[in-house]
GROMACS .gro file of C-alpha atoms in nm:
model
  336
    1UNK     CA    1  11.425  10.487   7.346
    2UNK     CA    2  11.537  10.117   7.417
    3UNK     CA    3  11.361   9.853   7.328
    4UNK     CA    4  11.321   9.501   7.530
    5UNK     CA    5  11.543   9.306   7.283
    6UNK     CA    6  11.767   9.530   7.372
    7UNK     CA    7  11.810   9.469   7.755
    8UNK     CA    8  11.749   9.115   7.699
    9UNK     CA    9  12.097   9.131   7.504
   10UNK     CA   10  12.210   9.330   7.803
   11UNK     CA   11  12.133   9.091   8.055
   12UNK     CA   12  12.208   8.818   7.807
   13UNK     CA   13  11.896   8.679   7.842
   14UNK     CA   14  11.566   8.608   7.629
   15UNK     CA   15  11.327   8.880   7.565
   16UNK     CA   16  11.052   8.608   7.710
   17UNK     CA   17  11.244   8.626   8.040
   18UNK     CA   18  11.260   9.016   8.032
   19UNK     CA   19  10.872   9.020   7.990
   20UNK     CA   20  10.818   8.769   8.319
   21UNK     CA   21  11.076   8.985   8.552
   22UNK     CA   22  10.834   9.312   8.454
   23UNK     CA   23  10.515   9.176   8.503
   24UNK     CA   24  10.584   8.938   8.736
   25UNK     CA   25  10.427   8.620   8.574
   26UNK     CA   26  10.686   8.392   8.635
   27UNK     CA   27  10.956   8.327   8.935
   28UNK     CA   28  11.288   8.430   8.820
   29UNK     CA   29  11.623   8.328   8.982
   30UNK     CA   30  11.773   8.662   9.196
   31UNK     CA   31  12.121   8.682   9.011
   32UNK     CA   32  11.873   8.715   8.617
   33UNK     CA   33  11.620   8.964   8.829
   34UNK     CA   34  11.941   9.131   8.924
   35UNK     CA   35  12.086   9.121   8.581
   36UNK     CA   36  11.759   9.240   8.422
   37UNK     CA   37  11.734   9.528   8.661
   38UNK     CA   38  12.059   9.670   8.629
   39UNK     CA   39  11.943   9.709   8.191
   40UNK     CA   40  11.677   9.838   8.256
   41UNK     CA   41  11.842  10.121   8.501
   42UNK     CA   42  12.156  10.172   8.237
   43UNK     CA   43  11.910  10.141   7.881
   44UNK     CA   44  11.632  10.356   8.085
   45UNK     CA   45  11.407  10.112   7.950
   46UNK     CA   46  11.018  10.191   7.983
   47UNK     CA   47  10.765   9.947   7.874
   48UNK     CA   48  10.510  10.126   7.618
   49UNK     CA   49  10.173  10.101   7.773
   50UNK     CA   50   9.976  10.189   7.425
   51UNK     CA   51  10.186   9.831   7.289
   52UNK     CA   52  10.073   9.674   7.567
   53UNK     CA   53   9.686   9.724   7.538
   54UNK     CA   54   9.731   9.639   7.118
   55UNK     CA   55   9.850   9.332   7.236
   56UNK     CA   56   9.599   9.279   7.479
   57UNK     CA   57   9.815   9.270   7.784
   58UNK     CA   58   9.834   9.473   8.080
   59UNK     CA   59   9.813   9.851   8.108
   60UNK     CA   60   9.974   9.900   8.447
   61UNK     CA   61   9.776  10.081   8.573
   62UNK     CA   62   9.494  10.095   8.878
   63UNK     CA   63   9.221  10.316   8.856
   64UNK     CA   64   9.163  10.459   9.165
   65UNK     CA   65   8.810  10.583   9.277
   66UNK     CA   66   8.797  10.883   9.468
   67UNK     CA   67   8.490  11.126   9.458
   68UNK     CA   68   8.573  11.444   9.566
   69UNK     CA   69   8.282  11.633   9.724
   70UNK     CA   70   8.275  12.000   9.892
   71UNK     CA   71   8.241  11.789  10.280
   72UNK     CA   72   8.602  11.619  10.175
   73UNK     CA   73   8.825  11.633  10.381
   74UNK     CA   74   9.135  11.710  10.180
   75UNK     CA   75   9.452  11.558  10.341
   76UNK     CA   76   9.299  11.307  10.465
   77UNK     CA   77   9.186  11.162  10.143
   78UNK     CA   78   9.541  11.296   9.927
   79UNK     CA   79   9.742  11.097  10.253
   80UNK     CA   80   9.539  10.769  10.079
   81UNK     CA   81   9.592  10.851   9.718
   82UNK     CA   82   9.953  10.899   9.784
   83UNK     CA   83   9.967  10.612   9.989
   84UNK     CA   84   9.789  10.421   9.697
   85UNK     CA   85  10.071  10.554   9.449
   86UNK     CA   86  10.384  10.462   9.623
   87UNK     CA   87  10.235  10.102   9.686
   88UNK     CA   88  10.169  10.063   9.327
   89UNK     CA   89  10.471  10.157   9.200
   90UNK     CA   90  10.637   9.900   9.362
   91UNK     CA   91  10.489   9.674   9.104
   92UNK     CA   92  10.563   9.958   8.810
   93UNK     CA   93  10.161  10.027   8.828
   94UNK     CA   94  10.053  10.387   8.767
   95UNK     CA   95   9.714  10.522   8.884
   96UNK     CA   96   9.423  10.660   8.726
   97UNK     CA   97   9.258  10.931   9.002
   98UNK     CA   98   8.862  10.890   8.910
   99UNK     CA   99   8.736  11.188   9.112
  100UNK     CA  100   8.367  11.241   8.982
  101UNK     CA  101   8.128  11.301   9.289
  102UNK     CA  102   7.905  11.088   9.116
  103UNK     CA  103   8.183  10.798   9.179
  104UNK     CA  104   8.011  10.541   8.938
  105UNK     CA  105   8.037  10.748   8.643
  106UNK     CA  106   8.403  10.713   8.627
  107UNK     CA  107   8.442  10.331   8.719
  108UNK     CA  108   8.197  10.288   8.461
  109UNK     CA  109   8.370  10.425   8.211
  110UNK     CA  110   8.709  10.265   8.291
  111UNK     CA  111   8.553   9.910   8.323
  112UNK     CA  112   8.452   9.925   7.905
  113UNK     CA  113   8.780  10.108   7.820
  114UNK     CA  114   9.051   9.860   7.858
  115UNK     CA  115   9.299  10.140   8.045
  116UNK     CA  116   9.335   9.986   8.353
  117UNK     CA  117   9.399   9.655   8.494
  118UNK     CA  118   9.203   9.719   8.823
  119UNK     CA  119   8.983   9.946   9.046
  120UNK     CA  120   9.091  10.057   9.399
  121UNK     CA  121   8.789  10.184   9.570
  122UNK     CA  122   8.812  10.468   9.823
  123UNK     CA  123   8.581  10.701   9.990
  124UNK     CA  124   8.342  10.373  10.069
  125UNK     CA  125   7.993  10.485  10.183
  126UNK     CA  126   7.770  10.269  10.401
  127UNK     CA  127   7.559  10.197  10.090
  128UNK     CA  128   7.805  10.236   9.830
  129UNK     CA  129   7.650  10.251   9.440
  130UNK     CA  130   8.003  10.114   9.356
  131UNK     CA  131   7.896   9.808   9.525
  132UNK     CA  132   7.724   9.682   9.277
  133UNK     CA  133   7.888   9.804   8.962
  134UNK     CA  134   8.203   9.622   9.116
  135UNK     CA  135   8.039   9.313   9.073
  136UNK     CA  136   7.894   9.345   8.754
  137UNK     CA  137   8.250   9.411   8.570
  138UNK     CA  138   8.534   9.226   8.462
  139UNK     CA  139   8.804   9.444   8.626
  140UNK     CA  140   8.964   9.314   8.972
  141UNK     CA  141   8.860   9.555   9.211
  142UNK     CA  142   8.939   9.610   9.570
  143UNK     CA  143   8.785   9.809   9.844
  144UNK     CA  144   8.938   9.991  10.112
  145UNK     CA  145   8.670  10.076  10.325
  146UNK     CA  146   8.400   9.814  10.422
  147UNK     CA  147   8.043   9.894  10.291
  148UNK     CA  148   7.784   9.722  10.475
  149UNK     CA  149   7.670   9.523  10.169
  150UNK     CA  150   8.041   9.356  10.111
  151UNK     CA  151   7.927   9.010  10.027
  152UNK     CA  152   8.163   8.855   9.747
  153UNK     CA  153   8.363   9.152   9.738
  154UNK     CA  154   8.727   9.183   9.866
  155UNK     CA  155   8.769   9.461  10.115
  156UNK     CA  156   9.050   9.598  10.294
  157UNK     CA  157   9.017   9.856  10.622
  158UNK     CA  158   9.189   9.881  10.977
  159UNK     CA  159   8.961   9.759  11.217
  160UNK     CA  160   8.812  10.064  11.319
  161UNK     CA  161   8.593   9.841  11.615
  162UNK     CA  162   8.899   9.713  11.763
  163UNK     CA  163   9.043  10.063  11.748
  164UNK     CA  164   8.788  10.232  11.959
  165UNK     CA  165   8.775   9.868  12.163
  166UNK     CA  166   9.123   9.928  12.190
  167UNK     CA  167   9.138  10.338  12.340
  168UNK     CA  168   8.846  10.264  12.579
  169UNK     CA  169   9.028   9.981  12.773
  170UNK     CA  170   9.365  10.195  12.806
  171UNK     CA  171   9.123  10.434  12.987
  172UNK     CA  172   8.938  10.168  13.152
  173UNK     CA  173   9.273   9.994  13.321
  174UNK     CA  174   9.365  10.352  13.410
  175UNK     CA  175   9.024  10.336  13.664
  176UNK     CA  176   8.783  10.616  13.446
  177UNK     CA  177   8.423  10.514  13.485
  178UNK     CA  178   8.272  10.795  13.272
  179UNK     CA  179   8.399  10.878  12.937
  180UNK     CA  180   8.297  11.044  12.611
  181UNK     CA  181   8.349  11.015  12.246
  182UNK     CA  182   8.363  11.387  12.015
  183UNK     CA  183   8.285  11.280  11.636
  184UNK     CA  184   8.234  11.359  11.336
  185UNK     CA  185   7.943  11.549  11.181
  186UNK     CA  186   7.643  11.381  11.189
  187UNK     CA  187   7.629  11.364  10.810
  188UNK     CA  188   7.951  11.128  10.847
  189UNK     CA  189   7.803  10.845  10.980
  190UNK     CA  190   7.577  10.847  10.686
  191UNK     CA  191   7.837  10.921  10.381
  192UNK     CA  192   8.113  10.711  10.522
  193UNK     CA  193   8.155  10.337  10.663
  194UNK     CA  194   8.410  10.420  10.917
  195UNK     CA  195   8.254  10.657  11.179
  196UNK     CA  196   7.981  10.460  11.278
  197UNK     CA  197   8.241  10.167  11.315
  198UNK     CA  198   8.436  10.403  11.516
  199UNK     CA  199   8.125  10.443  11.740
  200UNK     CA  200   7.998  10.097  11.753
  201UNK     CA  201   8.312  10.003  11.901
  202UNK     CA  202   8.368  10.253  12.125
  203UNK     CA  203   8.013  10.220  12.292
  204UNK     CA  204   8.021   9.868  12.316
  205UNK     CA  205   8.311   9.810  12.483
  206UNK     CA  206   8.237  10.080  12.732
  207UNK     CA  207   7.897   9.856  12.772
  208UNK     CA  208   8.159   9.561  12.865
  209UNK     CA  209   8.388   9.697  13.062
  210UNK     CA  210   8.064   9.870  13.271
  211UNK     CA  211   8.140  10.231  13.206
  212UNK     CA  212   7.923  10.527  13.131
  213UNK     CA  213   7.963  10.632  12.761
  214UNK     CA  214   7.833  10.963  12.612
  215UNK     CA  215   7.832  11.082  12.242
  216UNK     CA  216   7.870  11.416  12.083
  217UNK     CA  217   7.901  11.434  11.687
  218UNK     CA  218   7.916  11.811  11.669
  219UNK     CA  219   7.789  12.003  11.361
  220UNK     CA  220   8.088  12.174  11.214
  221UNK     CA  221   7.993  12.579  11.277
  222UNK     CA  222   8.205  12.847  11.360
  223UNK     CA  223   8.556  12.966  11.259
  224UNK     CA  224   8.736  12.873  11.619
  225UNK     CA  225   8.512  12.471  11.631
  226UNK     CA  226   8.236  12.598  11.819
  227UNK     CA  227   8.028  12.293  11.771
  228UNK     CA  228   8.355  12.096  11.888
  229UNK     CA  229   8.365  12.316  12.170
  230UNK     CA  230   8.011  12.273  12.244
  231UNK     CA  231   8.072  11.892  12.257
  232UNK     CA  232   8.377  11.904  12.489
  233UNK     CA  233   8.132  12.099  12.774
  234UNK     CA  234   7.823  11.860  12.726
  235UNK     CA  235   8.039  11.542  12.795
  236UNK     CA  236   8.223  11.743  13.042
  237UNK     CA  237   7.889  11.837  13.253
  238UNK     CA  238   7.799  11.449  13.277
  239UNK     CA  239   8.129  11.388  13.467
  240UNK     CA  240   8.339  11.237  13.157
  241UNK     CA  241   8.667  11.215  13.270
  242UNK     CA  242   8.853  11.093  12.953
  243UNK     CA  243   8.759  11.196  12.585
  244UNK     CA  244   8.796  10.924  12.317
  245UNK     CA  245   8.839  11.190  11.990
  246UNK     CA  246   8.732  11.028  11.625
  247UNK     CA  247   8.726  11.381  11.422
  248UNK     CA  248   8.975  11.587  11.208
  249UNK     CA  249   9.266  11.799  11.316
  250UNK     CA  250   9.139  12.124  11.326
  251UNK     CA  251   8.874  11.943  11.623
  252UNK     CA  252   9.147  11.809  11.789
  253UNK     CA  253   9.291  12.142  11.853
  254UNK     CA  254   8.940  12.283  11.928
  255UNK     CA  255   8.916  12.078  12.198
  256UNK     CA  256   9.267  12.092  12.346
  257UNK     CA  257   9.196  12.450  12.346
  258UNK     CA  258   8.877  12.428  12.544
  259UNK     CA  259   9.027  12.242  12.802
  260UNK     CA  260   9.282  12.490  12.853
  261UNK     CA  261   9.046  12.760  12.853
  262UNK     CA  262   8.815  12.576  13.091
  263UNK     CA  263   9.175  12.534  13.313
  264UNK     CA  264   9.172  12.170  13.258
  265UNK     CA  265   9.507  11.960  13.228
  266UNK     CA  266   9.595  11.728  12.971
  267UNK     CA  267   9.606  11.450  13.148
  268UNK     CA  268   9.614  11.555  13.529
  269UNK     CA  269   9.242  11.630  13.509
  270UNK     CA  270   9.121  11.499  13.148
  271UNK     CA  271   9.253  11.219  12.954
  272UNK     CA  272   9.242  11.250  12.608
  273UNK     CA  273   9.309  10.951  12.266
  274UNK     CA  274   9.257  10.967  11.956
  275UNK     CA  275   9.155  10.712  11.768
  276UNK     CA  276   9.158  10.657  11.336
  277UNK     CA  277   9.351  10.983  11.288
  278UNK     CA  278   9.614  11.034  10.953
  279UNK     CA  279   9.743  11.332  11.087
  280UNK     CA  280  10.028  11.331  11.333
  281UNK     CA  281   9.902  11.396  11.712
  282UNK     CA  282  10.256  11.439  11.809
  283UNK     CA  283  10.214  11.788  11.668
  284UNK     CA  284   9.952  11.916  11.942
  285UNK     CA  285  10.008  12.101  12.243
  286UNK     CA  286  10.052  11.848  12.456
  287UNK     CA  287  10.088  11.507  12.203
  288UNK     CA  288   9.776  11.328  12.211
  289UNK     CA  289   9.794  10.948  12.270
  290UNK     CA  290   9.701  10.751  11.928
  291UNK     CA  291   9.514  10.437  11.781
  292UNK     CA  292   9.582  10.609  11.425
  293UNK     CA  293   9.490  10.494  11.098
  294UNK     CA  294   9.818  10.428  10.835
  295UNK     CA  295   9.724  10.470  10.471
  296UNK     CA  296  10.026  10.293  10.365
  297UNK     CA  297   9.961   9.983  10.530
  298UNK     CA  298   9.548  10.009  10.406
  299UNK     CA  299   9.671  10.060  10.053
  300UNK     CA  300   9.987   9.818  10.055
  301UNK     CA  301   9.743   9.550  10.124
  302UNK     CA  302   9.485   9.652   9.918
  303UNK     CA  303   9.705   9.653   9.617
  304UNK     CA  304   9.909   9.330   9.712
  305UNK     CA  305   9.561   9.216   9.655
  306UNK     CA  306   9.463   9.352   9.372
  307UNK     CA  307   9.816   9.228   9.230
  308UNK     CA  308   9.687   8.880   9.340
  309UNK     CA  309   9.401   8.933   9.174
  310UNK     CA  310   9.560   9.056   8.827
  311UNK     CA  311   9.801   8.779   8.817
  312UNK     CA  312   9.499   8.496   8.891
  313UNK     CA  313   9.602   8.411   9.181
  314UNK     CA  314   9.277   8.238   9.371
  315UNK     CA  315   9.179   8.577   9.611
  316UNK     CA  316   8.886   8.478   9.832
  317UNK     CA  317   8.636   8.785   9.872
  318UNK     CA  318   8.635   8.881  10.266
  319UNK     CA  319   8.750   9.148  10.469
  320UNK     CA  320   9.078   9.200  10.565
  321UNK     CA  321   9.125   9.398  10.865
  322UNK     CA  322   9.428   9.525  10.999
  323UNK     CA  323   9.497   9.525  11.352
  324UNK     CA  324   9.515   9.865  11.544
  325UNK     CA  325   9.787   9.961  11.738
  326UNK     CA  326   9.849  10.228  12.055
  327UNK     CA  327  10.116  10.474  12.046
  328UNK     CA  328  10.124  10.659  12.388
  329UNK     CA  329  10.192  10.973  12.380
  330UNK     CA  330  10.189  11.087  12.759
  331UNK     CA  331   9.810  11.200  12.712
  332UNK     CA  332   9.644  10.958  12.962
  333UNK     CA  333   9.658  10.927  13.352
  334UNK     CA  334   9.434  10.770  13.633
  335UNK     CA  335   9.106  11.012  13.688
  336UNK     CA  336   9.159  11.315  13.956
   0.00000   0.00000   0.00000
């Protein structure tokens, strides 16, 4: 295996200079970055992680917390860890996948180890217990997710408010006066930050723009999404008009498929948008328009920060929220 003296006599530079390009400490002209690189590629170099933490230095690698529990929703949360991987790499980080359902257990035991250089938090519930553990250890550590007791912590999330904000005004220019929202579970808005975000937005900018808002989080029974279904004919019997949809894929298709059964079009007779989903709405019968949630741009930014926050750099704790966009999809119209 090559060692660093040995692409610093590649480059023709000084092993100190190899050690800034990897890890970043120092600015280093393009044409030596470029000359460093192209070693490393031909030697195969790879830093040894085990020297690394002997000598004190860096591990590179991010622990990232991610408590897996039998209400997860699988590809939703693997779309984040992969997200969380790719962005890492880009600074040669690795990650650590803590999955214990009791999530402190795991940071814990990270924090005393000296394996990691960081904590990425996922999964972030309302009252999260990693909260507090977050500020009691050394490690950098950066949330994506906002828990409702985020002071001095740095937090990174789409802005799930301006989201909802966002779907309920397309809807509202389009002349609807009566729309409804289809959730999650109710056990959601209790687990997670997000949902009741999701809500909080969407109800209070139907209060603004004067228009009659109704609420279904339907329990998740029955092999065909009878709950979902359940939902659809409530908000349906009050005169809703559009449906604002904040739930998984399989409920998205539940309710495309009660509207078809009920001989409603998509969108001659109901609008429908979806707002904070991962999945691709493109894929339904018809596309859905979208306000989606990106994991790659949540995680790039949550580990640019927690890069910042590695290297020293002076990271203010706040949230960072990113700012929703619409992607229409043909799913809207004026009401009938």
């Amino acid at each position: 295996m090559a060692k660093i003296h040995e692409v610093a006599k590649a480059a023709g530079v000084s092993i100190s200079t190899v050690s800034y390009a990897l890890s970043g400490k120092r600015t280093i002209s393009a044409e030596t970055r470029r000359r460093i690189e192209q070693a490393v590629r031909d030697l195969d170099y790879r830093p040894n992680a085990g020297a690394r933490m002997l000598a004190g230095r860096r591990t590179n690698i991010f622990a990232l917390t991610e408590p897996f529990r039998a209400d997860t929703h699988a590809p939703t949360h693997m779309a984040f860890v992969l997200a969380t991987s790719i962005a890492a790499r880009r600074f040669d980080y690795d990650i650590l996948l803590l999955t214990e359902e009791e999530a402190s257990v795991g940071m814990r035991r990270v924090a005393s180890s000296g394996l990691v250089d960081g904590v990425i938090v996922l999964d972030v519930a309302p009252d999260d217990e990693r909260v507090d553990l977050a500020r009691r250890i050394s490690l950098p550590s950066v949330f994506i997710g906002v828990p409702d007791d985020h002071e001095g912590l740095v937090c990174v999330d789409l802005d799930f408010e301006a989201a909802a904000a966002l779907a309920v005004d397309r809807l509202a220019d389009l002349g609807h006066r009566s729309i409804g929202l289809v959730g999650h579970a109710p056990v959601a808005y209790e687990k997670s930050n997000f949902p009741p975000r999701v809500r909080a937005g969407f109800e209070d900018r139907a209060a603004e723009r004067g228009l009659a808002a109704s609420v279904e989080l339907p329990e998740p029974n029955g092999r065909r999404g009878e709950g979902v279904r359940a939902s659809v004919r409530a908000l349906l019997d009050v005169g809703a008009t559009a449906l604002v949809l904040h739930c998984d894929d399989a409920a998205h298709a539940a309710v495309l498929d009660e509207l078809a059964q009920r001989g409603l079009a998509v969108p001659h007779d109901v609008s429908v948008v979806s707002v904070g989903a991962t999945f691709d709405t493109t894929a339904f019968h018809p596309p859905i328009d979208s306000v989606p949630l990106v994991p790659q741009a949540s995680c790039d930014l949550a580990v640019d920060l927690a890069m910042r926050l590695v290297e020293g750099d002076d990271v203010a704790p706040g949230v960072h929220l990113i700012e929703p966009g619409y992607q229409d999809r043909g799913s809207t119209a004026p009401p009938p």
